[in-house]
Coordinates of C-alpha atoms and ligand atoms in Angstrom, one line a residue:
X969 CA 72.0 -108.2 -76.7
X970 CA 70.7 -106.9 -73.8
X971 CA 67.5 -107.8 -71.8
X972 CA 65.2 -108.2 -68.7
X973 CA 64.5 -111.1 -67.0
X974 CA 62.0 -111.8 -63.6
X975 CA 62.5 -113.5 -61.5
X976 CA 59.8 -115.3 -58.6
X977 CA 60.6 -116.8 -55.6
X978 CA 59.6 -117.4 -51.5
X979 CA 60.8 -114.8 -49.3
X980 CA 63.2 -117.3 -47.8
X981 CA 65.6 -118.0 -51.0
X982 CA 66.5 -114.5 -51.2
X983 CA 70.4 -115.4 -51.1
X984 CA 70.0 -118.6 -52.7
X985 CA 72.2 -117.8 -55.1
X986 CA 72.5 -121.7 -56.2
X987 CA 69.0 -120.9 -57.1
X988 CA 68.2 -117.6 -58.4
X989 CA 71.2 -118.6 -61.2
X990 CA 69.5 -121.6 -62.1
X991 CA 66.1 -119.6 -62.7
X992 CA 67.9 -117.4 -64.5
X993 CA 69.7 -118.8 -67.0
X994 CA 66.2 -120.5 -67.0
X995 CA 64.8 -117.5 -67.9
X996 CA 67.6 -116.3 -70.5
X997 CA 66.9 -119.7 -72.2
X998 CA 63.7 -118.7 -72.8
X999 CA 64.0 -115.3 -74.8
X1000 CA 66.6 -116.4 -76.8
X1001 CA 65.4 -118.2 -80.2
X1002 CA 66.4 -121.8 -81.5
X1003 CA 69.0 -119.7 -83.7
X1004 CA 69.8 -117.4 -80.8
X1005 CA 70.7 -120.3 -78.0
X1006 CA 72.3 -122.5 -80.1
X1007 CA 75.2 -120.0 -80.8
X1008 CA 74.7 -119.1 -76.9
X1009 CA 77.6 -119.8 -74.4
X1010 CA 76.8 -119.5 -71.0
X1011 CA 80.2 -117.7 -69.3
X1012 CA 78.8 -114.7 -71.8
X1013 CA 75.6 -113.8 -70.1
X1014 CA 75.7 -111.4 -67.0
X1015 CA 73.1 -110.3 -65.2
X1016 CA 72.9 -107.2 -62.9
X1017 CA 70.1 -107.0 -60.5
X1018 CA 67.8 -104.3 -60.8
X1019 CA 65.4 -104.1 -58.3
X1020 CA 62.5 -105.7 -55.7
X1021 CA 59.4 -106.7 -55.0
X1022 CA 57.2 -107.7 -52.7
X1023 CA 53.4 -109.3 -53.3
X1024 CA 51.6 -110.7 -50.6
X1025 CA 49.1 -110.9 -52.5
X1026 CA 46.9 -113.6 -53.1
X1027 CA 47.0 -115.2 -50.0
X1028 CA 50.6 -116.1 -50.9
X1029 CA 54.2 -113.5 -49.6
X1030 CA 57.0 -113.7 -53.4
X1031 CA 59.9 -111.8 -53.6
X1032 CA 59.6 -110.6 -57.7
X1033 CA 63.3 -109.9 -58.1
X1034 CA 64.5 -108.1 -61.6
X1035 CA 67.3 -108.3 -63.7
X1036 CA 68.9 -106.4 -66.7
X1037 CA 71.0 -109.2 -68.8
X1038 CA 73.6 -108.6 -70.9
X1039 CA 74.4 -110.9 -73.4
X1040 CA 77.9 -110.2 -75.4
X1041 CA 77.9 -106.5 -73.2
X1042 CA 79.2 -105.5 -71.0
X1043 CA 76.7 -104.1 -68.0
X1044 CA 79.4 -101.5 -67.2
X1045 CA 79.2 -99.5 -70.8
X1046 CA 75.5 -99.0 -69.6
X1047 CA 75.5 -97.4 -66.1
X1048 CA 74.3 -93.8 -65.8
X1049 CA 76.4 -91.6 -65.0
X1050 CA 76.9 -89.0 -62.2
X1051 CA 76.4 -85.3 -63.8
X1052 CA 79.6 -83.5 -63.6
X1053 CA 79.2 -80.6 -60.6
X1054 CA 80.9 -77.2 -62.6
X1055 CA 82.5 -74.4 -60.4
X1056 CA 80.0 -71.9 -60.6
X1057 CA 81.3 -69.1 -63.1
X1058 CA 79.4 -65.7 -61.4
X1059 CA 79.1 -64.9 -65.1
X1060 CA 75.0 -65.6 -64.2
X1061 CA 73.4 -66.7 -61.1
X1062 CA 70.3 -67.8 -59.8
X1063 CA 68.3 -67.1 -56.5
X1064 CA 66.3 -71.1 -55.1
X1065 CA 64.4 -69.4 -52.1
X1066 CA 63.9 -72.6 -49.6
X1067 CA 66.0 -75.4 -49.6
X1068 CA 64.0 -78.8 -50.0
X1069 CA 64.3 -81.0 -53.1
X1070 CA 63.4 -78.8 -55.6
X1071 CA 65.7 -76.7 -54.2
X1072 CA 68.9 -78.1 -53.9
X1073 CA 68.4 -80.7 -56.5
X1074 CA 67.4 -77.1 -58.8
X1075 CA 70.8 -76.0 -57.5
X1076 CA 73.1 -79.1 -58.2
X1077 CA 71.1 -78.7 -61.9
X1078 CA 72.5 -74.8 -62.1
X1079 CA 76.0 -76.3 -61.4
X1080 CA 75.6 -78.4 -63.7
X1081 CA 76.2 -75.2 -66.4
X1082 CA 78.3 -73.6 -64.2
X1083 CA 75.4 -71.3 -62.5
X1084 CA 75.8 -69.7 -59.1
X1085 CA 72.9 -70.9 -57.2
X1086 CA 72.6 -68.9 -54.8
X1087 CA 69.9 -70.9 -51.9
X1088 CA 67.5 -68.8 -49.6
X1089 CA 66.3 -70.5 -46.4
X1090 CA 63.7 -69.4 -43.0
X1091 CA 64.9 -72.5 -42.2
X1092 CA 67.9 -73.0 -40.1
X1093 CA 70.6 -76.0 -40.4
X1094 CA 69.8 -79.5 -39.9
X1095 CA 71.3 -79.7 -36.1
X1096 CA 69.9 -77.1 -34.8
X1097 CA 66.5 -77.5 -37.1
X1098 CA 66.2 -81.1 -34.7
X1099 CA 66.3 -78.7 -31.5
X1100 CA 63.8 -76.9 -32.6
X1101 CA 61.7 -80.5 -33.8
X1102 CA 62.6 -82.2 -30.1
X1103 CA 60.9 -78.6 -28.8
X1104 CA 57.9 -79.4 -30.2
X1105 CA 57.2 -82.6 -28.3
X1106 CA 59.1 -81.6 -25.5
X1107 CA 58.5 -77.8 -24.3
X1108 CA 54.8 -77.6 -26.6
X1109 CA 56.8 -74.7 -28.2
X1110 CA 56.7 -73.7 -32.2
X1111 CA 58.6 -72.0 -34.3
X1112 CA 57.3 -70.3 -37.7
X1113 CA 61.1 -71.1 -39.3
X1114 CA 62.4 -73.7 -38.3
X1115 CA 60.0 -77.0 -38.2
X1116 CA 59.3 -80.2 -39.6
X1117 CA 57.9 -78.6 -42.8
X1118 CA 60.6 -75.4 -42.5
X1119 CA 64.4 -75.3 -42.6
X1120 CA 67.2 -77.4 -44.5
X1121 CA 66.3 -79.9 -46.4
X1122 CA 62.3 -79.0 -46.7
X1123 CA 59.5 -80.5 -45.1
X1124 CA 61.9 -83.7 -46.6
X1125 CA 64.2 -83.9 -43.9
X1126 CA 62.6 -85.6 -40.5
X1127 CA 60.9 -87.8 -42.8
X1128 CA 60.1 -91.1 -43.8
X1129 CA 62.9 -91.0 -46.9
X1130 CA 60.2 -93.0 -49.3
X1131 CA 61.4 -92.4 -52.6
X1132 CA 59.0 -93.7 -54.7
X1133 CA 56.6 -91.5 -57.1
X1134 CA 53.9 -92.1 -59.5
X1135 CA 55.6 -90.5 -61.7
X1136 CA 56.7 -92.5 -64.3
X1137 CA 59.8 -90.3 -66.1
X1138 CA 62.4 -94.2 -65.3
X1139 CA 64.9 -92.0 -66.5
X1140 CA 64.8 -90.0 -64.4
X1141 CA 63.5 -90.9 -61.5
X1142 CA 67.0 -93.3 -61.0
X1143 CA 69.2 -90.0 -62.0
X1144 CA 68.0 -88.5 -59.0
X1145 CA 68.3 -92.2 -56.6
X1146 CA 71.9 -91.8 -57.6
X1147 CA 72.1 -88.2 -56.2
X1148 CA 71.0 -89.5 -53.5
X1149 CA 73.2 -92.5 -53.3
X1150 CA 76.6 -90.4 -54.4
X1151 CA 75.7 -88.1 -50.9
X1152 CA 75.5 -91.3 -48.9
X1153 CA 72.1 -93.1 -49.2
X1154 CA 72.5 -96.5 -48.2
X1155 CA 72.2 -98.5 -52.9
X1156 CA 70.2 -100.0 -51.9
X1157 CA 67.9 -98.0 -52.7
X1158 CA 69.3 -98.4 -56.9
X1159 CA 67.6 -101.4 -56.5
X1160 CA 65.0 -101.7 -54.0
X1161 CA 60.9 -101.5 -55.8
X1162 CA 59.8 -99.1 -52.9
X1163 CA 63.4 -97.0 -51.8
X1164 CA 63.7 -94.9 -48.7
X1165 CA 66.5 -92.9 -46.6
X1166 CA 64.5 -93.2 -43.1
X1167 CA 64.8 -90.4 -41.2
X1168 CA 68.0 -91.6 -38.7
X1169 CA 70.2 -91.3 -42.6
X1170 CA 68.8 -87.8 -44.8
X1171 CA 70.1 -85.3 -42.0
X1172 CA 74.3 -86.6 -43.6
X1173 CA 73.0 -86.8 -47.0
X1174 CA 71.3 -83.8 -47.3
X1175 CA 74.5 -81.6 -45.5
X1176 CA 77.3 -83.6 -48.2
X1177 CA 73.8 -81.9 -50.6
X1178 CA 74.5 -78.5 -49.1
X1179 CA 78.7 -78.6 -48.8
X1180 CA 78.3 -79.4 -52.3
X1181 CA 76.7 -76.6 -52.8
X1182 CA 78.8 -74.2 -51.2
X1183 CA 82.2 -76.7 -52.9
X1184 CA 81.1 -75.5 -56.2
X1185 CA 81.5 -71.7 -55.3
X1186 CA 76.9 -71.5 -54.6
X1187 CA 75.6 -69.7 -51.7
X1188 CA 73.1 -71.0 -49.0
X1189 CA 71.6 -67.8 -47.0
X1190 CA 69.0 -69.9 -43.8
X1191 CA 67.3 -68.2 -40.6
X1192 CA 66.7 -65.9 -43.6
X1193 CA 63.4 -65.4 -44.4
X1194 CA 61.5 -64.2 -48.0
X1195 CA 58.8 -61.5 -47.8
X1196 CA 59.2 -59.6 -50.9
X1197 CA 60.1 -59.8 -54.4
X1198 CA 62.2 -57.6 -56.4
X1199 CA 59.5 -56.4 -59.4
X1200 CA 60.9 -54.8 -62.0
X1201 CA 58.1 -53.5 -65.1
X1202 CA 59.8 -53.6 -68.6
X1203 CA 58.5 -53.4 -71.3
X1204 CA 56.7 -56.8 -71.8
X1205 CA 55.5 -56.5 -68.8
X1206 CA 56.5 -57.3 -64.2
X1207 CA 59.3 -58.8 -64.7
X1208 CA 61.1 -60.9 -61.1
X1209 CA 65.0 -59.8 -60.5
X1210 CA 65.3 -60.6 -57.0
X1211 CA 64.6 -61.3 -53.3
X1212 CA 63.8 -59.5 -50.2
X1213 CA 64.2 -61.7 -46.7
X1214 CA 64.8 -61.0 -43.4
X1215 CA 67.5 -62.0 -41.3
X1216 CA 64.7 -64.4 -38.9
X1217 CA 67.2 -64.0 -35.6
X1218 CA 69.1 -60.0 -35.9
X1219 CA 65.9 -59.1 -38.4
X1220 CA 68.0 -57.2 -40.1
X1221 CA 66.3 -56.7 -44.3
X1222 CA 68.7 -57.5 -47.3
X1223 CA 68.1 -57.9 -50.6
X1224 CA 69.8 -59.2 -53.3
X1225 CA 69.6 -59.8 -56.8
X1226 CA 69.8 -62.2 -59.4
X1227 CA 69.4 -63.4 -63.4
X1228 CA 66.4 -64.8 -62.0
X1229 CA 65.0 -66.5 -59.1
X1230 CA 63.4 -70.0 -58.4
X1231 CA 60.9 -70.6 -55.7
X1232 CA 60.5 -73.8 -53.7
X1233 CA 58.9 -72.4 -51.1
X1234 CA 56.7 -76.2 -49.8
X1235 CA 53.5 -76.5 -49.5
X1236 CA 53.9 -74.7 -45.8
X1237 CA 54.8 -71.4 -46.9
X1238 CA 51.2 -69.8 -46.5
X1239 CA 52.9 -66.1 -46.4
X1240 CA 54.4 -67.1 -50.1
X1241 CA 50.7 -66.3 -51.8
X1242 CA 50.3 -63.6 -49.8
X1243 CA 52.9 -61.2 -51.6
X1244 CA 51.8 -63.7 -54.9
X1245 CA 48.0 -61.9 -54.2
X1246 CA 48.8 -59.2 -53.3
X1247 CA 51.8 -58.4 -56.0
X1248 CA 50.8 -61.1 -59.0
X1249 CA 47.4 -62.2 -58.5
X1250 CA 46.5 -63.7 -61.4
X1251 CA 49.3 -66.1 -61.8
X1252 CA 47.6 -68.0 -58.2
X1253 CA 45.2 -70.8 -59.4
X1254 CA 43.0 -72.8 -57.3
X1255 CA 43.3 -76.3 -57.6
X1256 CA 41.7 -79.9 -55.4
X1257 CA 44.1 -80.7 -52.2
X1258 CA 43.6 -83.9 -49.9
X1259 CA 43.1 -83.6 -46.0
X1260 CA 42.2 -86.2 -43.1
X1261 CA 43.5 -88.1 -40.1
X1262 CA 46.1 -90.5 -40.1
X1263 CA 45.5 -94.1 -39.1
X1264 CA 48.0 -95.6 -36.5
X1265 CA 48.2 -99.3 -36.1
X1266 CA 50.6 -101.7 -33.9
X1267 CA 53.4 -103.0 -37.0
X1268 CA 53.0 -106.2 -36.1
X1269 CA 48.9 -106.2 -37.1
X1270 CA 49.6 -105.0 -39.9
X1271 CA 52.5 -106.7 -40.9
X1272 CA 50.1 -110.6 -39.9
X1273 CA 47.1 -108.6 -42.2
X1274 CA 49.7 -108.3 -45.3
X1275 CA 52.1 -110.9 -45.1
X1276 CA 49.2 -113.5 -44.4
X1277 CA 50.0 -114.2 -40.7
X1278 CA 53.7 -115.1 -42.2
X1279 CA 57.0 -113.8 -40.2
X1280 CA 60.1 -113.6 -41.7
X1281 CA 63.5 -111.0 -40.8
X1282 CA 63.4 -110.9 -44.6
X1283 CA 60.3 -108.5 -45.2
X1284 CA 60.1 -105.8 -43.4
X1285 CA 57.1 -103.7 -42.4
X1286 CA 54.5 -104.3 -43.9
X1287 CA 53.5 -101.1 -46.3
X1288 CA 50.1 -100.7 -47.7
X1289 CA 48.4 -99.0 -50.0
X1290 CA 44.4 -98.2 -49.4
X1291 CA 42.2 -96.4 -52.1
X1292 CA 38.4 -96.3 -52.1
X1293 CA 35.9 -93.4 -54.2
X1294 CA 33.5 -92.6 -51.5
X1295 CA 30.3 -90.4 -53.1
X1296 CA 32.5 -88.7 -55.8
X1297 CA 35.7 -88.1 -53.9
X1298 CA 38.1 -89.7 -53.7
X1299 CA 39.9 -91.4 -50.8
X1300 CA 43.2 -93.3 -50.5
X1301 CA 45.9 -93.4 -47.9
X1302 CA 49.0 -91.6 -48.4
X1303 CA 52.6 -91.2 -47.5
X1304 CA 52.2 -95.1 -45.9
X1305 CA 54.3 -95.5 -42.7
X1306 CA 55.9 -98.9 -41.7
X1307 CA 57.2 -99.3 -38.6
X1308 CA 57.2 -95.6 -38.9
X1309 CA 56.0 -92.4 -35.2
X1310 CA 53.4 -90.2 -36.5
X1311 CA 54.8 -86.3 -36.5
X1312 CA 53.8 -83.9 -35.2
X1313 CA 54.8 -81.3 -38.0
X1314 CA 52.9 -77.7 -37.9
X1315 CA 54.0 -74.9 -38.2
X1316 CA 52.3 -72.1 -36.6
X1317 CA 52.2 -72.7 -33.5
X1318 CA 48.6 -71.4 -33.6
X1319 CA 47.3 -75.2 -35.5
X1320 CA 47.6 -78.3 -35.2
X1321 CA 49.2 -81.1 -37.8
X1322 CA 50.7 -84.3 -37.9
X1323 CA 52.5 -85.8 -41.0
X1324 CA 54.6 -89.7 -40.7
X1325 CA 57.7 -90.7 -40.1
X1326 CA 60.4 -94.1 -40.4
X1327 CA 64.1 -94.6 -39.3
X1328 CA 66.1 -96.6 -41.9
X1329 CA 65.2 -100.3 -40.1
X1330 CA 61.4 -99.4 -39.7
X1331 CA 60.9 -100.9 -36.6
X1332 CA 59.0 -98.6 -33.9
X1333 CA 55.8 -101.2 -32.6
X1334 CA 53.9 -99.0 -35.3
X1335 CA 52.9 -98.3 -38.3
X1336 CA 51.2 -95.5 -39.7
X1337 CA 49.1 -93.5 -42.9
X1338 CA 47.2 -90.7 -43.8
X1339 CA 43.8 -91.1 -44.6
X1340 CA 42.5 -88.9 -46.5
X1341 CA 39.4 -87.1 -48.9
X1342 CA 40.3 -85.9 -51.9
X1343 CA 38.7 -81.7 -51.8
X1344 CA 38.1 -80.2 -55.0
X1345 CA 38.2 -76.2 -55.2
X1346 CA 34.2 -76.4 -55.9
X1347 CA 33.8 -78.0 -52.7
X1348 CA 35.7 -75.4 -50.3
X1349 CA 32.3 -73.6 -48.2
X1350 CA 31.4 -70.4 -49.3
X1351 CA 32.5 -69.2 -46.0
X1352 CA 36.0 -69.4 -46.9
X1353 CA 35.4 -68.0 -50.7
X1354 CA 33.6 -64.8 -49.5
X1355 CA 37.0 -64.9 -46.7
X1356 CA 39.6 -64.8 -49.9
X1357 CA 37.7 -62.5 -51.8
X1358 CA 37.4 -60.1 -48.9
X1359 CA 41.4 -60.3 -49.9
X1360 CA 41.6 -59.6 -53.0
X1361 CA 42.5 -62.5 -54.4
X1362 CA 39.3 -65.8 -54.2
X1363 CA 42.2 -68.9 -55.1
X1364 CA 42.8 -68.2 -51.7
X1365 CA 40.2 -69.6 -50.2
X1366 CA 41.4 -73.5 -50.0
X1367 CA 43.9 -72.5 -48.3
X1368 CA 41.8 -70.7 -45.4
X1369 CA 39.9 -73.8 -45.9
X1370 CA 42.9 -75.8 -44.8
X1371 CA 43.5 -73.6 -42.1
X1372 CA 40.5 -73.8 -40.5
X1373 CA 40.5 -77.4 -40.2
X1374 CA 44.4 -77.2 -38.4
X1375 CA 43.3 -74.4 -36.6
X1376 CA 39.9 -76.4 -35.2
X1377 CA 42.0 -79.3 -34.3
X1378 CA 44.4 -77.4 -31.7
X1379 CA 41.4 -75.7 -30.5
X1380 CA 40.1 -79.3 -29.5
X1381 CA 44.0 -80.7 -28.8
X1382 CA 46.0 -78.7 -25.3
X1383 CA 49.2 -77.5 -27.2
X1384 CA 51.1 -79.2 -29.4
X1385 CA 49.0 -82.2 -27.4
X1386 CA 46.9 -83.5 -30.9
X1387 CA 42.9 -85.1 -30.5
X1388 CA 42.7 -88.4 -31.5
X1389 CA 40.7 -91.2 -31.4
X1390 CA 39.8 -94.7 -31.7
X1391 CA 38.9 -96.1 -35.2
X1392 CA 36.1 -98.1 -34.1
X1393 CA 34.8 -94.4 -31.6
X1394 CA 35.4 -92.9 -34.5
X1395 CA 32.3 -95.0 -36.6
X1396 CA 29.9 -95.2 -33.0
X1397 CA 30.5 -91.0 -33.3
X1398 CA 31.3 -91.6 -29.3
X1399 CA 34.4 -89.8 -27.8
X1400 CA 36.8 -92.9 -26.8
X1401 CA 37.3 -93.3 -23.1
X1402 CA 40.8 -94.2 -23.4
X1403 CA 43.6 -94.4 -26.1
X1404 CA 45.9 -96.9 -27.5
X1405 CA 49.8 -96.4 -27.2
X1406 CA 51.2 -94.7 -29.7
X1407 CA 54.7 -93.4 -31.0
X1408 CA 52.8 -89.7 -31.2
X1409 CA 54.7 -88.5 -28.6
X1410 CA 54.2 -84.6 -28.2
X1411 CA 50.6 -86.6 -26.7
X1412 CA 47.2 -87.3 -26.8
X1413 CA 43.7 -85.6 -26.6
X1414 CA 40.6 -87.6 -26.4
X1415 CA 37.9 -86.2 -29.1
X1416 CA 35.1 -87.0 -31.0
X1417 CA 37.1 -85.8 -34.4
X1418 CA 33.5 -86.6 -36.5
X1419 CA 32.0 -83.4 -34.3
X1420 CA 34.5 -80.4 -35.7
X1421 CA 36.3 -82.1 -38.6
X1422 CA 34.0 -80.6 -41.7
X1423 CA 31.2 -83.3 -42.6
X1424 CA 32.5 -83.5 -46.1
X1425 CA 35.6 -84.7 -44.7
X1426 CA 34.9 -87.7 -41.8
X1427 CA 31.6 -88.8 -43.3
X1428 CA 33.6 -89.4 -46.4
X1429 CA 36.5 -91.2 -43.6
X1430 CA 33.5 -93.3 -41.6
X1431 CA 32.9 -94.9 -46.0
X1432 CA 36.4 -95.1 -46.6
X1433 CA 37.1 -97.4 -43.4
X1434 CA 34.6 -99.6 -43.6
X1435 CA 35.4 -100.1 -47.3
X1436 CA 39.1 -100.9 -46.6
X1437 CA 38.6 -103.0 -43.8
X1438 CA 37.2 -104.9 -46.5
X1439 CA 40.8 -105.9 -48.1
X1440 CA 42.6 -105.5 -45.5
X1441 CA 40.2 -107.8 -43.0
X1442 CA 41.3 -106.0 -39.1
X1443 CA 41.9 -103.1 -39.7
X1444 CA 39.0 -101.6 -38.3
X1445 CA 40.1 -103.2 -34.8
X1446 CA 40.5 -102.2 -31.2
X1447 CA 44.3 -100.8 -31.3
X1448 CA 43.8 -98.5 -34.3
X1449 CA 44.3 -95.3 -33.4
X1450 CA 43.1 -92.1 -34.8
X1451 CA 45.3 -88.9 -34.7
X1452 CA 44.1 -85.5 -35.9
X1453 CA 44.4 -82.8 -38.6
X1454 CA 46.2 -84.1 -41.4
X1455 CA 46.1 -81.5 -44.5
X1456 CA 49.5 -81.7 -45.8
X1457 CA 49.9 -84.3 -48.7
X1458 CA 49.2 -81.9 -51.2
X1459 CA 48.4 -77.4 -51.2
X1460 CA 45.5 -76.2 -52.7
X1461 CA 47.3 -73.6 -54.4
X1462 CA 49.6 -73.1 -57.9
X1463 CA 51.2 -70.6 -58.9
X1464 CA 50.9 -71.3 -63.1
X1465 CA 54.0 -71.9 -65.2
X1466 CA 54.6 -71.6 -69.0
X1467 CA 54.0 -74.7 -69.9
X1468 CA 57.0 -74.8 -71.8
X1469 CA 59.8 -72.2 -70.3
X1470 CA 59.0 -73.1 -66.7
X1471 CA 58.2 -69.7 -66.6
X1472 CA 55.8 -68.2 -64.3
X1473 CA 52.8 -66.7 -66.1
X1474 CA 52.0 -63.2 -65.0
X1475 CA 56.3 -62.2 -63.7
X1476 CA 58.5 -63.1 -66.0
X1477 CA 62.0 -64.1 -65.0
X1478 CA 60.4 -66.4 -61.8
X1479 CA 60.5 -70.3 -62.0
X1480 CA 58.2 -71.4 -59.3
X1481 CA 58.6 -75.4 -58.8
X1482 CA 57.9 -78.0 -56.3
X1483 CA 55.5 -79.2 -54.4
X1484 CA 54.2 -75.8 -53.0
X1485 CA 53.6 -73.6 -56.4
X1486 CA 51.5 -78.0 -56.7
X1487 CA 53.8 -79.4 -59.5
X1488 CA 55.1 -81.8 -57.7
X1489 CA 54.2 -84.1 -54.7
X1490 CA 56.9 -85.8 -52.6
X1491 CA 60.8 -85.7 -52.1
X1492 CA 61.9 -87.8 -55.8
X1493 CA 58.6 -85.4 -58.0
X1494 CA 59.4 -82.8 -55.7
X1495 CA 63.6 -83.3 -56.9
X1496 CA 62.5 -83.7 -60.5
X1497 CA 60.2 -81.3 -60.8
X1498 CA 62.9 -78.6 -59.7
X1499 CA 65.6 -80.5 -62.1
X1500 CA 63.3 -79.6 -64.8
X1501 CA 62.3 -76.1 -64.2
X1502 CA 66.7 -75.2 -63.5
X1503 CA 67.1 -77.3 -66.8
X1504 CA 64.6 -74.8 -68.3
X1505 CA 67.0 -71.5 -66.9
X1506 CA 70.2 -73.0 -67.7
X1507 CA 68.6 -72.7 -71.4
X1508 CA 67.8 -69.5 -70.9
X1509 CA 70.7 -68.4 -69.5
X1510 CA 72.9 -69.8 -71.3
X1511 CA 71.1 -69.1 -76.0
Ligands
LIG1609 C1 56.7 -85.1 -42.1 C2 57.0 -85.4 -43.0 C3 57.2 -86.8 -44.2 C4 57.5 -87.3 -45.4 N1 57.6 -87.7 -45.4 C5 57.7 -88.5 -47.1 C6 58.0 -89.7 -47.5 O1 58.6 -91.1 -46.5 N2 58.4 -89.4 -49.0 C7 57.9 -88.5 -49.4 O2 58.4 -88.5 -50.8 N3 58.3 -87.6 -49.0 C8 57.2 -87.1 -47.9 N4 57.0 -85.9 -47.2 C9 56.6 -84.4 -48.8 C10 57.9 -83.8 -49.0 O3 58.7 -84.0 -47.9 C11 57.4 -82.8 -50.2 O4 57.3 -83.2 -51.1 C12 58.5 -82.3 -50.1 O5 59.6 -82.6 -49.3 C13 58.9 -81.0 -52.0 O6 59.6 -80.9 -51.3 P1 59.8 -79.3 -52.1 O7 61.5 -78.7 -52.5 O8 59.7 -78.6 -53.2 O9 59.4 -78.4 -50.4 P2 59.8 -78.4 -49.1 O10 60.6 -79.7 -49.4 O11 58.6 -78.2 -48.8 O12 60.9 -76.9 -49.4 C14 60.1 -75.8 -49.3 C15 61.4 -75.2 -48.1 O13 61.2 -73.8 -48.3 C16 61.7 -73.0 -47.3 N5 60.5 -71.7 -47.6 C17 58.7 -72.1 -47.4 N6 58.7 -70.3 -47.4 C18 60.0 -69.4 -47.9 C19 60.2 -68.3 -47.1 N7 59.4 -67.1 -47.1 N8 62.0 -68.3 -47.4 C20 63.0 -68.8 -47.8 N9 62.2 -70.3 -47.5 C21 61.3 -70.6 -46.8 C22 61.0 -73.7 -46.4 O14 61.8 -73.5 -45.3 C23 62.0 -75.4 -47.3 O15 63.2 -75.5 -46.2 C24 57.3 -85.0 -45.9 C25 57.2 -84.4 -45.7 C26 56.6 -84.4 -43.8 C27 55.6 -82.9 -43.4

């Protein structure tokens, strides 16, 4: 017999095994029928820790621990097995554009069927990428192919590595976590309710995944920017046969063909949408996205609000999640980084974009989160729709609007030093005389954000912050800082695909996957989407 039970404890009792075992026994007995109780033998009870979550609602901090309880069964029999990655047999191959979570997990999925993945990645390996990322703050330079968004491991490599998702496909989530754990992530990710890896650990994990793919016969081409698709016309219409790519170091051009192409280029690859706009415009679709700012507070303040002034080593840095509706649009927190840093995640020198990350210990002096406003296709100002029309693809309007916000941020910043304002001053519509200390190392420029952010964003943000302050008293405070803009929580464009085959509707042989294609948001859901697409590809190639 197997079932789950939840045990609730104070943070101080988290490691009190005597108490925990007592509670497990009590809860188990509560679950048993009178008849089952009669035959129950305590020595046959085995429990396996499944998940831990912190509950700080209603003025008290509690830990909820979830256990799988087995009576007369062997827990090891029900563990999820890791996949078996085979040596690629060279008979079938798939080009994967982009080595983010969708691309890497997709590649591993193909290897389960012995299909060879060929990854084409515009950015550099993690080691070189670290230097390019450092140069954003130290030298004010942005390498357009190697930055926080582009390079080995994708946008998630130098991130918080938060691994929770709103997707509810539990089994699939667990298998992604198990693969991360196999490649080096702490086993705590398998049991934490809100698992995260940390930016200091992610690069080694990504390297280990890449090495496994190569060891199994896959190929990984770095510094290789895809500039076009090789398309053949056949009786049923256009079919993608391969890609043309440019070596970003020596500018040499190459091409490669394969049985299928998976496009997993992330939310920042505007150039990929331009290729689609030119080659298969019908498959682009405008979608809702979001834009706003990053808010940063002293970590102690957020901990104190969330944990009601309680201090405990066991609690770690506090998280929050805020959401409200303002004038018919969602205003919400996103990618909250407790004990983290705000970073400059621009992917081109003519823009400023910010994001957040934290190390495994989440122990910086600050906590930050994106606070963004929902933007629907019908909210895009006319001038961007007109401009997109002139480009022959109105679906790109949202992308142009996003770029304008990022370029305006550049005009109001200085180099990669980002425009910033105290939250209180933003609400009072006045430029800040000075700015509080911040984790953002690329520099800050005092700016009245309400003067240049589109009104549909700034006005809703103001009302949203007032609402959030009702739930988290003290959120609006002297030291709360806004850094702008946060524009890449998702993409404004979707590449359409068939609901069953997951193949692109206007270009057969091509599979759009992950966040840039509009099918996921975040590391785990992008990994799951890459896996799903590659399952479909494997089915097709094996038939
Ligand atoms: C700083 C930061 C922190 C984040 N923190 C978190 C977090 O804690 N948790 C979370 O779930 N999500 C986080 N995210 C978001 C998360 O990283 C993305 O949702 C996820 O990486 C998307 O995966 P993907 O595989 O679809 O695309 P990406 O990870 O964006 O990967 C796309 C890849 O394609 C490559 N590429 C693009 N164009 C081309 C081309 N033309 N030719 C060849 N290669 C190309 C890029 O270089 C990139 O490596 C964060 C993002 C950033 C920037």
